[in-house]
PDB file of C-alpha atoms in Angstrom:
ATOM      1  CA  MET M  14      61.200 122.946  49.113  1.00  0.00           C
ATOM      2  CA  MET M  15      64.964 122.700  48.527  1.00  0.00           C
ATOM      3  CA  ASP M  16      64.403 119.523  46.486  1.00  0.00           C
ATOM      4  CA  VAL M  17      61.609 121.133  44.447  1.00  0.00           C
ATOM      5  CA  ALA M  18      63.788 124.191  43.777  1.00  0.00           C
ATOM      6  CA  ALA M  19      66.723 122.027  42.649  1.00  0.00           C
ATOM      7  CA  MET M  20      64.599 119.919  40.310  1.00  0.00           C
ATOM      8  CA  ALA M  21      62.838 122.954  38.814  1.00  0.00           C
ATOM      9  CA  GLY M  22      66.038 125.000  38.537  1.00  0.00           C
ATOM     10  CA  VAL M  23      64.652 127.931  40.525  1.00  0.00           C
ATOM     11  CA  SER M  24      65.184 129.532  43.932  1.00  0.00           C
ATOM     12  CA  GLN M  25      63.378 128.455  47.113  1.00  0.00           C
ATOM     13  CA  ALA M  26      61.682 131.860  47.140  1.00  0.00           C
ATOM     14  CA  THR M  27      60.188 131.133  43.712  1.00  0.00           C
ATOM     15  CA  VAL M  28      58.961 127.739  44.931  1.00  0.00           C
ATOM     16  CA  SER M  29      57.311 129.426  47.920  1.00  0.00           C
ATOM     17  CA  LEU M  30      55.600 132.012  45.711  1.00  0.00           C
ATOM     18  CA  VAL M  31      54.243 129.377  43.329  1.00  0.00           C
ATOM     19  CA  LEU M  32      53.092 126.825  45.903  1.00  0.00           C
ATOM     20  CA  ASN M  33      51.515 129.455  48.139  1.00  0.00           C
ATOM     21  CA  GLY M  34      49.682 130.914  45.138  1.00  0.00           C
ATOM     22  CA  SER M  35      50.977 134.443  45.733  1.00  0.00           C
ATOM     23  CA  PRO M  36      48.873 136.570  43.346  1.00  0.00           C
ATOM     24  CA  GLY M  37      51.365 139.425  43.090  1.00  0.00           C
ATOM     25  CA  ALA M  38      54.306 137.275  42.009  1.00  0.00           C
ATOM     26  CA  LYS M  39      55.517 138.163  38.501  1.00  0.00           C
ATOM     27  CA  LEU M  40      56.545 134.755  37.220  1.00  0.00           C
ATOM     28  CA  ALA M  41      56.430 133.250  33.748  1.00  0.00           C
ATOM     29  CA  ASP M  42      53.830 130.556  33.177  1.00  0.00           C
ATOM     30  CA  ALA M  43      56.597 128.140  32.158  1.00  0.00           C
ATOM     31  CA  THR M  44      58.375 128.744  35.481  1.00  0.00           C
ATOM     32  CA  ARG M  45      55.192 128.145  37.459  1.00  0.00           C
ATOM     33  CA  GLN M  46      54.582 124.912  35.575  1.00  0.00           C
ATOM     34  CA  ARG M  47      58.142 123.653  36.188  1.00  0.00           C
ATOM     35  CA  VAL M  48      57.698 124.193  39.904  1.00  0.00           C
ATOM     36  CA  LEU M  49      54.311 122.450  39.965  1.00  0.00           C
ATOM     37  CA  ASP M  50      55.631 119.533  37.908  1.00  0.00           C
ATOM     38  CA  ALA M  51      58.640 119.118  40.212  1.00  0.00           C
ATOM     39  CA  ALA M  52      56.416 119.267  43.301  1.00  0.00           C
ATOM     40  CA  HIS M  53      54.164 116.602  41.832  1.00  0.00           C
ATOM     41  CA  LYS M  54      57.073 114.297  40.938  1.00  0.00           C
ATOM     42  CA  LEU M  55      58.591 114.626  44.409  1.00  0.00           C
ATOM     43  CA  GLY M  56      55.270 114.080  46.175  1.00  0.00           C
ATOM     44  CA  TYR M  57      55.271 117.541  47.774  1.00  0.00           C
ATOM     45  CA  ARG M  58      51.929 117.905  49.569  1.00  0.00           C
ATOM     46  CA  LEU M  59      50.136 121.069  48.487  1.00  0.00           C
ATOM     47  CA  ILE M  60      48.240 122.295  51.517  1.00  0.00           C
ATOM     48  CA  GLY M  61      44.756 123.623  50.907  1.00  0.00           C
ATOM     49  CA  ARG M  62      44.509 126.942  52.708  1.00  0.00           C
ATOM     50  CA  ASP M  63      40.867 126.465  53.615  1.00  0.00           C
ATOM     51  CA  SER M  64      40.965 122.738  54.297  1.00  0.00           C
ATOM     52  CA  ARG M  65      41.004 123.101  58.075  1.00  0.00           C
ATOM     53  CA  GLY M  66      39.989 126.692  58.555  1.00  0.00           C
ATOM     54  CA  ALA M  67      37.201 127.175  61.051  1.00  0.00           C
ATOM     55  CA  SER M  68      34.251 129.240  59.950  1.00  0.00           C
ATOM     56  CA  GLY M  69      34.650 132.827  61.034  1.00  0.00           C
ATOM     57  CA  MET M  70      38.178 132.311  62.375  1.00  0.00           C
ATOM     58  CA  GLN M  71      40.486 135.300  62.103  1.00  0.00           C
ATOM     59  CA  SER M  72      42.850 134.921  59.188  1.00  0.00           C
ATOM     60  CA  THR M  73      46.237 136.097  60.490  1.00  0.00           C
ATOM     61  CA  VAL M  74      48.829 135.074  63.069  1.00  0.00           C
ATOM     62  CA  VAL M  75      51.320 137.833  63.868  1.00  0.00           C
ATOM     63  CA  PHE M  76      54.883 136.717  64.687  1.00  0.00           C
ATOM     64  CA  ILE M  77      56.989 139.413  66.376  1.00  0.00           C
ATOM     65  CA  ALA M  78      60.717 138.629  66.683  1.00  0.00           C
ATOM     66  CA  ASP M  79      62.968 140.678  68.923  1.00  0.00           C
ATOM     67  CA  GLU M  80      65.635 140.568  66.231  1.00  0.00           C
ATOM     68  CA  LEU M  81      66.795 138.832  63.080  1.00  0.00           C
ATOM     69  CA  SER M  82      70.466 138.048  62.625  1.00  0.00           C
ATOM     70  CA  THR M  83      72.835 135.871  60.660  1.00  0.00           C
ATOM     71  CA  ASP M  84      71.682 133.042  62.942  1.00  0.00           C
ATOM     72  CA  PRO M  85      68.801 131.138  61.316  1.00  0.00           C
ATOM     73  CA  TRP M  86      66.723 130.564  64.451  1.00  0.00           C
ATOM     74  CA  MET M  87      63.957 133.158  64.154  1.00  0.00           C
ATOM     75  CA  ALA M  88      63.593 132.515  60.425  1.00  0.00           C
ATOM     76  CA  LEU M  89      63.173 128.789  61.130  1.00  0.00           C
ATOM     77  CA  ALA M  90      60.688 129.483  63.903  1.00  0.00           C
ATOM     78  CA  PHE M  91      58.638 131.736  61.634  1.00  0.00           C
ATOM     79  CA  GLN M  92      58.687 129.095  58.915  1.00  0.00           C
ATOM     80  CA  GLY M  93      57.260 126.594  61.420  1.00  0.00           C
ATOM     81  CA  VAL M  94      54.565 129.085  62.464  1.00  0.00           C
ATOM     82  CA  ARG M  95      53.678 129.859  58.856  1.00  0.00           C
ATOM     83  CA  ASP M  96      53.516 126.232  57.714  1.00  0.00           C
ATOM     84  CA  LYS M  97      51.320 125.170  60.619  1.00  0.00           C
ATOM     85  CA  ALA M  98      49.042 128.195  60.216  1.00  0.00           C
ATOM     86  CA  LEU M  99      48.583 127.424  56.518  1.00  0.00           C
ATOM     87  CA  GLU M 100      47.297 123.969  57.419  1.00  0.00           C
ATOM     88  CA  PHE M 101      44.395 125.740  59.094  1.00  0.00           C
ATOM     89  CA  GLY M 102      43.867 128.199  56.262  1.00  0.00           C
ATOM     90  CA  ILE M 103      45.467 131.004  58.282  1.00  0.00           C
ATOM     91  CA  ASN M 104      48.105 133.458  57.115  1.00  0.00           C
ATOM     92  CA  ALA M 105      51.170 134.438  59.152  1.00  0.00           C
ATOM     93  CA  CYS M 106      53.110 137.682  59.032  1.00  0.00           C
ATOM     94  CA  LEU M 107      56.471 138.638  60.536  1.00  0.00           C
ATOM     95  CA  ALA M 108      57.549 141.856  62.252  1.00  0.00           C
ATOM     96  CA  VAL M 109      60.831 142.714  63.989  1.00  0.00           C
ATOM     97  CA  SER M 110      60.741 144.861  67.123  1.00  0.00           C
ATOM     98  CA  HIS M 111      64.462 144.983  68.046  1.00  0.00           C
ATOM     99  CA  GLY M 112      63.202 144.466  71.600  1.00  0.00           C
ATOM    100  CA  GLU M 113      61.704 147.965  71.714  1.00  0.00           C
ATOM    101  CA  ILE M 114      58.315 148.218  73.422  1.00  0.00           C
ATOM    102  CA  ASN M 115      57.263 151.235  71.359  1.00  0.00           C
ATOM    103  CA  ILE M 116      57.731 149.263  68.120  1.00  0.00           C
ATOM    104  CA  GLU M 117      55.791 146.329  69.562  1.00  0.00           C
ATOM    105  CA  THR M 118      52.998 148.735  70.501  1.00  0.00           C
ATOM    106  CA  VAL M 119      52.850 150.150  66.988  1.00  0.00           C
ATOM    107  CA  VAL M 120      52.834 146.686  65.390  1.00  0.00           C
ATOM    108  CA  ALA M 121      50.112 145.444  67.743  1.00  0.00           C
ATOM    109  CA  SER M 122      48.010 148.540  67.102  1.00  0.00           C
ATOM    110  CA  GLN M 123      48.321 148.291  63.328  1.00  0.00           C
ATOM    111  CA  MET M 124      47.603 144.563  63.242  1.00  0.00           C
ATOM    112  CA  SER M 125      44.613 144.859  65.580  1.00  0.00           C
ATOM    113  CA  ARG M 126      42.718 146.467  62.686  1.00  0.00           C
ATOM    114  CA  LEU M 127      42.883 143.085  60.946  1.00  0.00           C
ATOM    115  CA  SER M 128      41.441 141.304  64.011  1.00  0.00           C
ATOM    116  CA  PRO M 129      44.357 138.836  64.151  1.00  0.00           C
ATOM    117  CA  LEU M 130      44.016 135.405  65.681  1.00  0.00           C
ATOM    118  CA  GLY M 131      46.797 136.325  68.070  1.00  0.00           C
ATOM    119  CA  PHE M 132      50.484 137.069  68.556  1.00  0.00           C
ATOM    120  CA  ILE M 133      53.599 134.911  68.866  1.00  0.00           C
ATOM    121  CA  TYR M 134      56.556 136.716  70.434  1.00  0.00           C
ATOM    122  CA  GLY M 135      59.971 135.148  69.754  1.00  0.00           C
ATOM    123  CA  THR M 136      63.481 135.952  70.974  1.00  0.00           C
ATOM    124  CA  ILE M 137      66.810 135.088  69.386  1.00  0.00           C
ATOM    125  CA  LEU M 138      68.186 134.054  72.819  1.00  0.00           C
ATOM    126  CA  THR M 139      66.288 131.825  75.224  1.00  0.00           C
ATOM    127  CA  ARG M 140      65.491 134.210  78.056  1.00  0.00           C
ATOM    128  CA  LEU M 141      63.101 135.673  80.582  1.00  0.00           C
ATOM    129  CA  VAL M 142      60.990 138.489  79.122  1.00  0.00           C
ATOM    130  CA  GLU M 143      58.564 141.098  80.345  1.00  0.00           C
ATOM    131  CA  VAL M 144      55.659 140.976  77.941  1.00  0.00           C
ATOM    132  CA  SER M 145      54.757 144.311  76.390  1.00  0.00           C
ATOM    133  CA  PRO M 146      51.379 145.666  77.549  1.00  0.00           C
ATOM    134  CA  ALA M 147      50.435 145.856  73.863  1.00  0.00           C
ATOM    135  CA  LEU M 148      50.620 142.049  73.683  1.00  0.00           C
ATOM    136  CA  ALA M 149      48.958 141.366  77.030  1.00  0.00           C
ATOM    137  CA  GLY M 150      45.916 139.146  76.882  1.00  0.00           C
ATOM    138  CA  ASP M 151      44.776 135.632  76.211  1.00  0.00           C
ATOM    139  CA  HIS M 152      45.995 135.442  72.623  1.00  0.00           C
ATOM    140  CA  THR M 153      49.782 135.631  72.974  1.00  0.00           C
ATOM    141  CA  VAL M 154      52.245 132.714  72.937  1.00  0.00           C
ATOM    142  CA  LEU M 155      55.940 133.099  73.780  1.00  0.00           C
ATOM    143  CA  LEU M 156      58.556 131.305  71.673  1.00  0.00           C
ATOM    144  CA  ASN M 157      62.103 130.715  72.949  1.00  0.00           C
ATOM    145  CA  CYS M 158      61.293 132.919  75.938  1.00  0.00           C
ATOM    146  CA  TYR M 159      59.114 132.888  79.060  1.00  0.00           C
ATOM    147  CA  ASP M 160      57.563 135.248  81.582  1.00  0.00           C
ATOM    148  CA  ALA M 161      58.260 135.117  85.301  1.00  0.00           C
ATOM    149  CA  GLU M 162      54.661 134.539  86.382  1.00  0.00           C
ATOM    150  CA  ARG M 163      53.892 131.848  83.776  1.00  0.00           C
ATOM    151  CA  GLU M 164      50.883 133.833  82.624  1.00  0.00           C
ATOM    152  CA  TYR M 165      51.607 133.121  78.973  1.00  0.00           C
ATOM    153  CA  PRO M 166      52.045 129.790  77.208  1.00  0.00           C
ATOM    154  CA  SER M 167      55.637 129.365  76.058  1.00  0.00           C
ATOM    155  CA  VAL M 168      57.618 126.969  73.881  1.00  0.00           C
ATOM    156  CA  LEU M 169      61.297 126.415  74.680  1.00  0.00           C
ATOM    157  CA  PRO M 170      64.145 124.155  73.521  1.00  0.00           C
ATOM    158  CA  GLY M 171      65.060 121.284  75.823  1.00  0.00           C
ATOM    159  CA  ASP M 172      68.619 122.499  76.380  1.00  0.00           C
ATOM    160  CA  LEU M 173      69.157 120.688  79.681  1.00  0.00           C
ATOM    161  CA  LEU M 174      68.086 117.321  78.298  1.00  0.00           C
ATOM    162  CA  GLY M 175      70.108 118.082  75.163  1.00  0.00           C
ATOM    163  CA  GLY M 176      73.258 118.688  77.188  1.00  0.00           C
ATOM    164  CA  ARG M 177      72.679 115.422  78.988  1.00  0.00           C
ATOM    165  CA  THR M 178      72.045 113.543  75.741  1.00  0.00           C
ATOM    166  CA  ALA M 179      75.260 114.858  74.164  1.00  0.00           C
ATOM    167  CA  THR M 180      77.360 113.890  77.185  1.00  0.00           C
ATOM    168  CA  GLU M 181      75.753 110.467  77.519  1.00  0.00           C
ATOM    169  CA  ARG M 182      76.473 109.800  73.846  1.00  0.00           C
ATOM    170  CA  LEU M 183      80.167 110.312  74.550  1.00  0.00           C
ATOM    171  CA  ILE M 184      80.011 108.195  77.704  1.00  0.00           C
ATOM    172  CA  ALA M 185      78.288 105.403  75.775  1.00  0.00           C
ATOM    173  CA  ALA M 186      81.182 105.477  73.300  1.00  0.00           C
ATOM    174  CA  GLY M 187      83.551 104.746  76.179  1.00  0.00           C
ATOM    175  CA  TYR M 188      84.822 108.243  77.007  1.00  0.00           C
ATOM    176  CA  LYS M 189      85.040 109.242  80.657  1.00  0.00           C
ATOM    177  CA  ARG M 190      87.266 112.311  80.586  1.00  0.00           C
ATOM    178  CA  ILE M 191      85.073 114.745  78.666  1.00  0.00           C
ATOM    179  CA  GLY M 192      85.868 118.405  78.156  1.00  0.00           C
ATOM    180  CA  PHE M 193      83.047 120.945  77.841  1.00  0.00           C
ATOM    181  CA  ILE M 194      83.354 124.277  76.030  1.00  0.00           C
ATOM    182  CA  ASN M 195      80.341 126.291  77.095  1.00  0.00           C
ATOM    183  CA  GLY M 196      78.745 129.365  75.566  1.00  0.00           C
ATOM    184  CA  GLN M 197      78.442 132.878  76.899  1.00  0.00           C
ATOM    185  CA  GLN M 198      77.932 133.014  80.655  1.00  0.00           C
ATOM    186  CA  GLY M 199      74.600 134.311  81.916  1.00  0.00           C
ATOM    187  CA  VAL M 200      72.670 132.891  78.948  1.00  0.00           C
ATOM    188  CA  ASP M 201      69.955 130.321  79.642  1.00  0.00           C
ATOM    189  CA  ALA M 202      71.194 127.923  76.961  1.00  0.00           C
ATOM    190  CA  ALA M 203      74.713 127.873  78.423  1.00  0.00           C
ATOM    191  CA  ARG M 204      73.403 127.338  81.947  1.00  0.00           C
ATOM    192  CA  ASP M 205      71.093 124.483  80.963  1.00  0.00           C
ATOM    193  CA  ARG M 206      73.553 122.682  78.687  1.00  0.00           C
ATOM    194  CA  LEU M 207      76.106 122.738  81.509  1.00  0.00           C
ATOM    195  CA  LYS M 208      73.491 121.315  83.893  1.00  0.00           C
ATOM    196  CA  GLY M 209      72.813 118.517  81.432  1.00  0.00           C
ATOM    197  CA  TYR M 210      76.537 117.785  81.144  1.00  0.00           C
ATOM    198  CA  ARG M 211      76.881 117.562  84.907  1.00  0.00           C
ATOM    199  CA  GLN M 212      73.766 115.402  85.265  1.00  0.00           C
ATOM    200  CA  ALA M 213      75.084 112.899  82.729  1.00  0.00           C
ATOM    201  CA  LEU M 214      78.407 112.636  84.558  1.00  0.00           C
ATOM    202  CA  ALA M 215      76.696 112.165  87.919  1.00  0.00           C
ATOM    203  CA  SER M 216      74.315 109.525  86.553  1.00  0.00           C
ATOM    204  CA  ASN M 217      77.293 107.537  85.297  1.00  0.00           C
ATOM    205  CA  ASP M 218      79.396 107.909  88.478  1.00  0.00           C
ATOM    206  CA  ILE M 219      81.978 110.105  86.755  1.00  0.00           C
ATOM    207  CA  PRO M 220      83.339 112.846  89.046  1.00  0.00           C
ATOM    208  CA  PHE M 221      82.842 116.400  87.838  1.00  0.00           C
ATOM    209  CA  ASP M 222      86.154 118.173  87.152  1.00  0.00           C
ATOM    210  CA  ALA M 223      85.741 121.941  86.897  1.00  0.00           C
ATOM    211  CA  ALA M 224      89.064 122.186  85.047  1.00  0.00           C
ATOM    212  CA  LEU M 225      87.473 120.388  82.094  1.00  0.00           C
ATOM    213  CA  VAL M 226      84.852 123.153  81.678  1.00  0.00           C
ATOM    214  CA  ARG M 227      85.928 126.212  79.704  1.00  0.00           C
ATOM    215  CA  PRO M 228      83.974 129.410  78.943  1.00  0.00           C
ATOM    216  CA  GLY M 229      83.366 130.226  75.284  1.00  0.00           C
ATOM    217  CA  ASN M 230      81.408 132.899  73.431  1.00  0.00           C
ATOM    218  CA  TRP M 231      79.503 130.803  70.835  1.00  0.00           C
ATOM    219  CA  GLU M 232      82.030 131.775  68.125  1.00  0.00           C
ATOM    220  CA  PRO M 233      84.753 129.649  66.434  1.00  0.00           C
ATOM    221  CA  ASP M 234      87.603 131.649  67.968  1.00  0.00           C
ATOM    222  CA  SER M 235      86.639 130.630  71.500  1.00  0.00           C
ATOM    223  CA  GLY M 236      86.282 127.002  70.450  1.00  0.00           C
ATOM    224  CA  TYR M 237      89.798 127.188  69.033  1.00  0.00           C
ATOM    225  CA  GLU M 238      91.358 128.868  72.080  1.00  0.00           C
ATOM    226  CA  MET M 239      89.563 126.744  74.680  1.00  0.00           C
ATOM    227  CA  THR M 240      90.478 123.527  72.872  1.00  0.00           C
ATOM    228  CA  LEU M 241      94.142 124.492  72.964  1.00  0.00           C
ATOM    229  CA  GLU M 242      93.803 125.137  76.707  1.00  0.00           C
ATOM    230  CA  LEU M 243      92.083 121.811  77.317  1.00  0.00           C
ATOM    231  CA  MET M 244      94.643 119.857  75.325  1.00  0.00           C
ATOM    232  CA  ALA M 245      97.525 121.584  77.169  1.00  0.00           C
ATOM    233  CA  MET M 246      96.375 120.081  80.489  1.00  0.00           C
ATOM    234  CA  ASP M 247      98.515 117.421  82.149  1.00  0.00           C
ATOM    235  CA  HIS M 248      95.581 115.045  81.679  1.00  0.00           C
ATOM    236  CA  PRO M 249      93.723 116.316  78.617  1.00  0.00           C
ATOM    237  CA  PRO M 250      90.210 115.138  77.730  1.00  0.00           C
ATOM    238  CA  HIS M 251      89.558 112.220  75.408  1.00  0.00           C
ATOM    239  CA  ALA M 252      86.399 113.845  74.055  1.00  0.00           C
ATOM    240  CA  ILE M 253      85.057 117.399  73.838  1.00  0.00           C
ATOM    241  CA  PHE M 254      81.441 118.559  73.981  1.00  0.00           C
ATOM    242  CA  CYS M 255      81.079 122.001  72.404  1.00  0.00           C
ATOM    243  CA  ALA M 256      77.908 123.863  73.389  1.00  0.00           C
ATOM    244  CA  ASN M 257      77.334 124.904  69.778  1.00  0.00           C
ATOM    245  CA  ASP M 258      78.514 123.943  66.311  1.00  0.00           C
ATOM    246  CA  MET M 259      80.391 127.180  65.660  1.00  0.00           C
ATOM    247  CA  MET M 260      82.682 126.527  68.621  1.00  0.00           C
ATOM    248  CA  ALA M 261      83.047 122.933  67.405  1.00  0.00           C
ATOM    249  CA  LEU M 262      84.325 124.370  64.126  1.00  0.00           C
ATOM    250  CA  GLY M 263      87.069 126.201  66.020  1.00  0.00           C
ATOM    251  CA  CYS M 264      87.703 123.058  68.060  1.00  0.00           C
ATOM    252  CA  TYR M 265      88.359 121.098  64.856  1.00  0.00           C
ATOM    253  CA  ASP M 266      90.892 123.714  63.732  1.00  0.00           C
ATOM    254  CA  ALA M 267      92.753 123.582  67.043  1.00  0.00           C
ATOM    255  CA  LEU M 268      92.904 119.788  67.006  1.00  0.00           C
ATOM    256  CA  ALA M 269      94.214 119.845  63.434  1.00  0.00           C
ATOM    257  CA  LYS M 270      96.935 122.290  64.503  1.00  0.00           C
ATOM    258  CA  LEU M 271      97.932 119.833  67.232  1.00  0.00           C
ATOM    259  CA  GLY M 272      98.070 116.993  64.704  1.00  0.00           C
ATOM    260  CA  LEU M 273      95.070 115.200  66.223  1.00  0.00           C
ATOM    261  CA  LYS M 274      92.401 113.487  64.141  1.00  0.00           C
ATOM    262  CA  VAL M 275      88.678 113.391  64.863  1.00  0.00           C
ATOM    263  CA  PRO M 276      87.467 110.853  65.966  1.00  0.00           C
ATOM    264  CA  ASP M 277      90.581 108.636  65.861  1.00  0.00           C
ATOM    265  CA  ASP M 278      92.445 110.598  68.530  1.00  0.00           C
ATOM    266  CA  ILE M 279      89.592 112.531  70.143  1.00  0.00           C
ATOM    267  CA  ALA M 280      85.798 112.659  69.766  1.00  0.00           C
ATOM    268  CA  VAL M 281      83.865 115.900  69.327  1.00  0.00           C
ATOM    269  CA  ILE M 282      80.146 116.591  69.617  1.00  0.00           C
ATOM    270  CA  GLY M 283      78.324 119.870  68.961  1.00  0.00           C
ATOM    271  CA  PHE M 284      74.904 121.432  69.458  1.00  0.00           C
ATOM    272  CA  ASP M 285      72.456 123.287  67.125  1.00  0.00           C
ATOM    273  CA  ASP M 286      72.841 121.258  63.896  1.00  0.00           C
ATOM    274  CA  ARG M 287      73.741 124.231  61.756  1.00  0.00           C
ATOM    275  CA  GLU M 288      74.078 123.534  58.055  1.00  0.00           C
ATOM    276  CA  ILE M 289      77.876 123.633  58.300  1.00  0.00           C
ATOM    277  CA  ALA M 290      77.896 120.639  60.689  1.00  0.00           C
ATOM    278  CA  GLN M 291      77.280 118.147  57.889  1.00  0.00           C
ATOM    279  CA  HIS M 292      80.092 119.636  55.774  1.00  0.00           C
ATOM    280  CA  MET M 293      82.829 119.518  58.426  1.00  0.00           C
ATOM    281  CA  HIS M 294      85.592 116.904  58.106  1.00  0.00           C
ATOM    282  CA  PRO M 295      84.491 114.542  59.494  1.00  0.00           C
ATOM    283  CA  PRO M 296      80.791 115.538  59.622  1.00  0.00           C
ATOM    284  CA  LEU M 297      79.872 116.626  63.135  1.00  0.00           C
ATOM    285  CA  THR M 298      77.639 114.642  65.486  1.00  0.00           C
ATOM    286  CA  THR M 299      75.359 117.237  67.048  1.00  0.00           C
ATOM    287  CA  LEU M 300      71.891 117.989  68.397  1.00  0.00           C
ATOM    288  CA  ILE M 301      69.107 119.793  66.584  1.00  0.00           C
ATOM    289  CA  LEU M 302      67.992 123.147  67.975  1.00  0.00           C
ATOM    290  CA  PRO M 303      64.293 122.618  67.172  1.00  0.00           C
ATOM    291  CA  HIS M 304      63.097 126.125  66.309  1.00  0.00           C
ATOM    292  CA  TYR M 305      61.032 124.973  63.335  1.00  0.00           C
ATOM    293  CA  GLU M 306      59.137 122.495  65.520  1.00  0.00           C
ATOM    294  CA  MET M 307      58.839 125.153  68.237  1.00  0.00           C
ATOM    295  CA  GLY M 308      57.191 127.448  65.700  1.00  0.00           C
ATOM    296  CA  GLU M 309      54.725 124.736  64.723  1.00  0.00           C
ATOM    297  CA  ILE M 310      53.836 124.057  68.352  1.00  0.00           C
ATOM    298  CA  ALA M 311      53.457 127.755  69.164  1.00  0.00           C
ATOM    299  CA  ALA M 312      51.051 128.171  66.239  1.00  0.00           C
ATOM    300  CA  GLU M 313      49.038 125.141  67.361  1.00  0.00           C
ATOM    301  CA  MET M 314      48.830 126.499  70.907  1.00  0.00           C
ATOM    302  CA  LEU M 315      47.621 129.845  69.611  1.00  0.00           C
ATOM    303  CA  ILE M 316      45.023 128.271  67.330  1.00  0.00           C
ATOM    304  CA  ASP M 317      43.833 125.897  70.046  1.00  0.00           C
ATOM    305  CA  GLY M 318      43.514 128.804  72.454  1.00  0.00           C
ATOM    306  CA  ALA M 319      41.436 130.746  69.948  1.00  0.00           C
ATOM    307  CA  ASN M 320      39.114 127.735  69.749  1.00  0.00           C
ATOM    308  CA  GLY M 321      38.765 127.545  73.519  1.00  0.00           C
ATOM    309  CA  LEU M 322      41.210 124.669  74.050  1.00  0.00           C
ATOM    310  CA  ARG M 323      43.790 125.266  76.769  1.00  0.00           C
ATOM    311  CA  ALA M 324      46.800 123.013  77.288  1.00  0.00           C
ATOM    312  CA  ARG M 325      47.318 121.509  80.742  1.00  0.00           C
ATOM    313  CA  HIS M 326      50.948 122.641  80.743  1.00  0.00           C
ATOM    314  CA  ASN M 327      51.620 126.105  79.431  1.00  0.00           C
ATOM    315  CA  ARG M 328      55.418 125.775  79.264  1.00  0.00           C
ATOM    316  CA  ILE M 329      56.507 123.200  76.697  1.00  0.00           C
ATOM    317  CA  LYS M 330      60.111 122.117  76.155  1.00  0.00           C
ATOM    318  CA  VAL M 331      60.882 120.542  72.786  1.00  0.00           C
ATOM    319  CA  GLU M 332      63.445 117.750  72.606  1.00  0.00           C
ATOM    320  CA  CYS M 333      66.755 118.467  70.887  1.00  0.00           C
ATOM    321  CA  GLU M 334      67.231 115.360  68.761  1.00  0.00           C
ATOM    322  CA  LEU M 335      70.677 113.766  68.401  1.00  0.00           C
ATOM    323  CA  VAL M 336      72.056 113.670  64.846  1.00  0.00           C
ATOM    324  CA  GLU M 337      74.637 110.914  64.448  1.00  0.00           C
ATOM    325  CA  ARG M 338      77.532 111.636  62.119  1.00  0.00           C
ATOM    326  CA  GLN M 339      81.209 110.650  62.130  1.00  0.00           C
ATOM    327  CA  SER M 340      82.858 112.775  64.819  1.00  0.00           C
ATOM    328  CA  VAL M 341      82.092 110.215  67.549  1.00  0.00           C
ATOM    329  CA  GLU M 342      82.999 106.554  67.111  1.00  0.00           C
TER     330      GLU M 342
END
């Protein structure tokens, strides 16, 4: 959609309105035609809304997010839900509950009048949740969260495997003394990425050194401060794994202050694959946080469940793919 928007000289929102056939969109005919022409030239596949829709199937998937923020994760997850639903001729709508059960109850009550296919409940942080009674039932899928009793199907990022993959990438490049700047303590993602880091070290017979692990807060300032601490050690690391790209941004700044070049003097790897990662100098090697794919899978699970198909495993972890750039030799 970004490519179509650039070729047509319009915004992504305009592309979405045209390609989804939104009847209420007030757009000039010439604008609509430019978008359609660009889509055709680029080979953009226009999905027929009714091409896979089952006869009599409810027409709406309701996505409830606990919050929206400057982080793109819930927006990406909803986009994945929406795109997959459209393949089946099903609409998707988004509501934000701010984690308040009374809001979730109101949303569920209002949407029940439309006989929705079901609900997808997503959280900005990967975490344990207690599912609202308003969402209880067979037609709810959890996204980026899970319930204690495993009563509900859930889709989660593979943070542990991702942490291992990042560390093994550095080990494969010849680094053995690897610093780790973790995220906020008590958060599932931080716990699992640290586990992956430790597993990779153990699998490669590299002793774990607790002094090489520093607590961050997911923000650039902690990446900056913790990098300075790591590099002030008597035996500083030769590579640094930052548990997210924002801390890697601060890490770059600290290394520049110390007169060190990435990756000539020290390698750095991040996690999340935020848009800024490809624009850093040098571009950051990182791992994708797969919320779009998680949204697609959650929608498929919901649709399959509505058609009587139940997955053997109701807790799916989606691989965080490594993106190679120039911050690791």
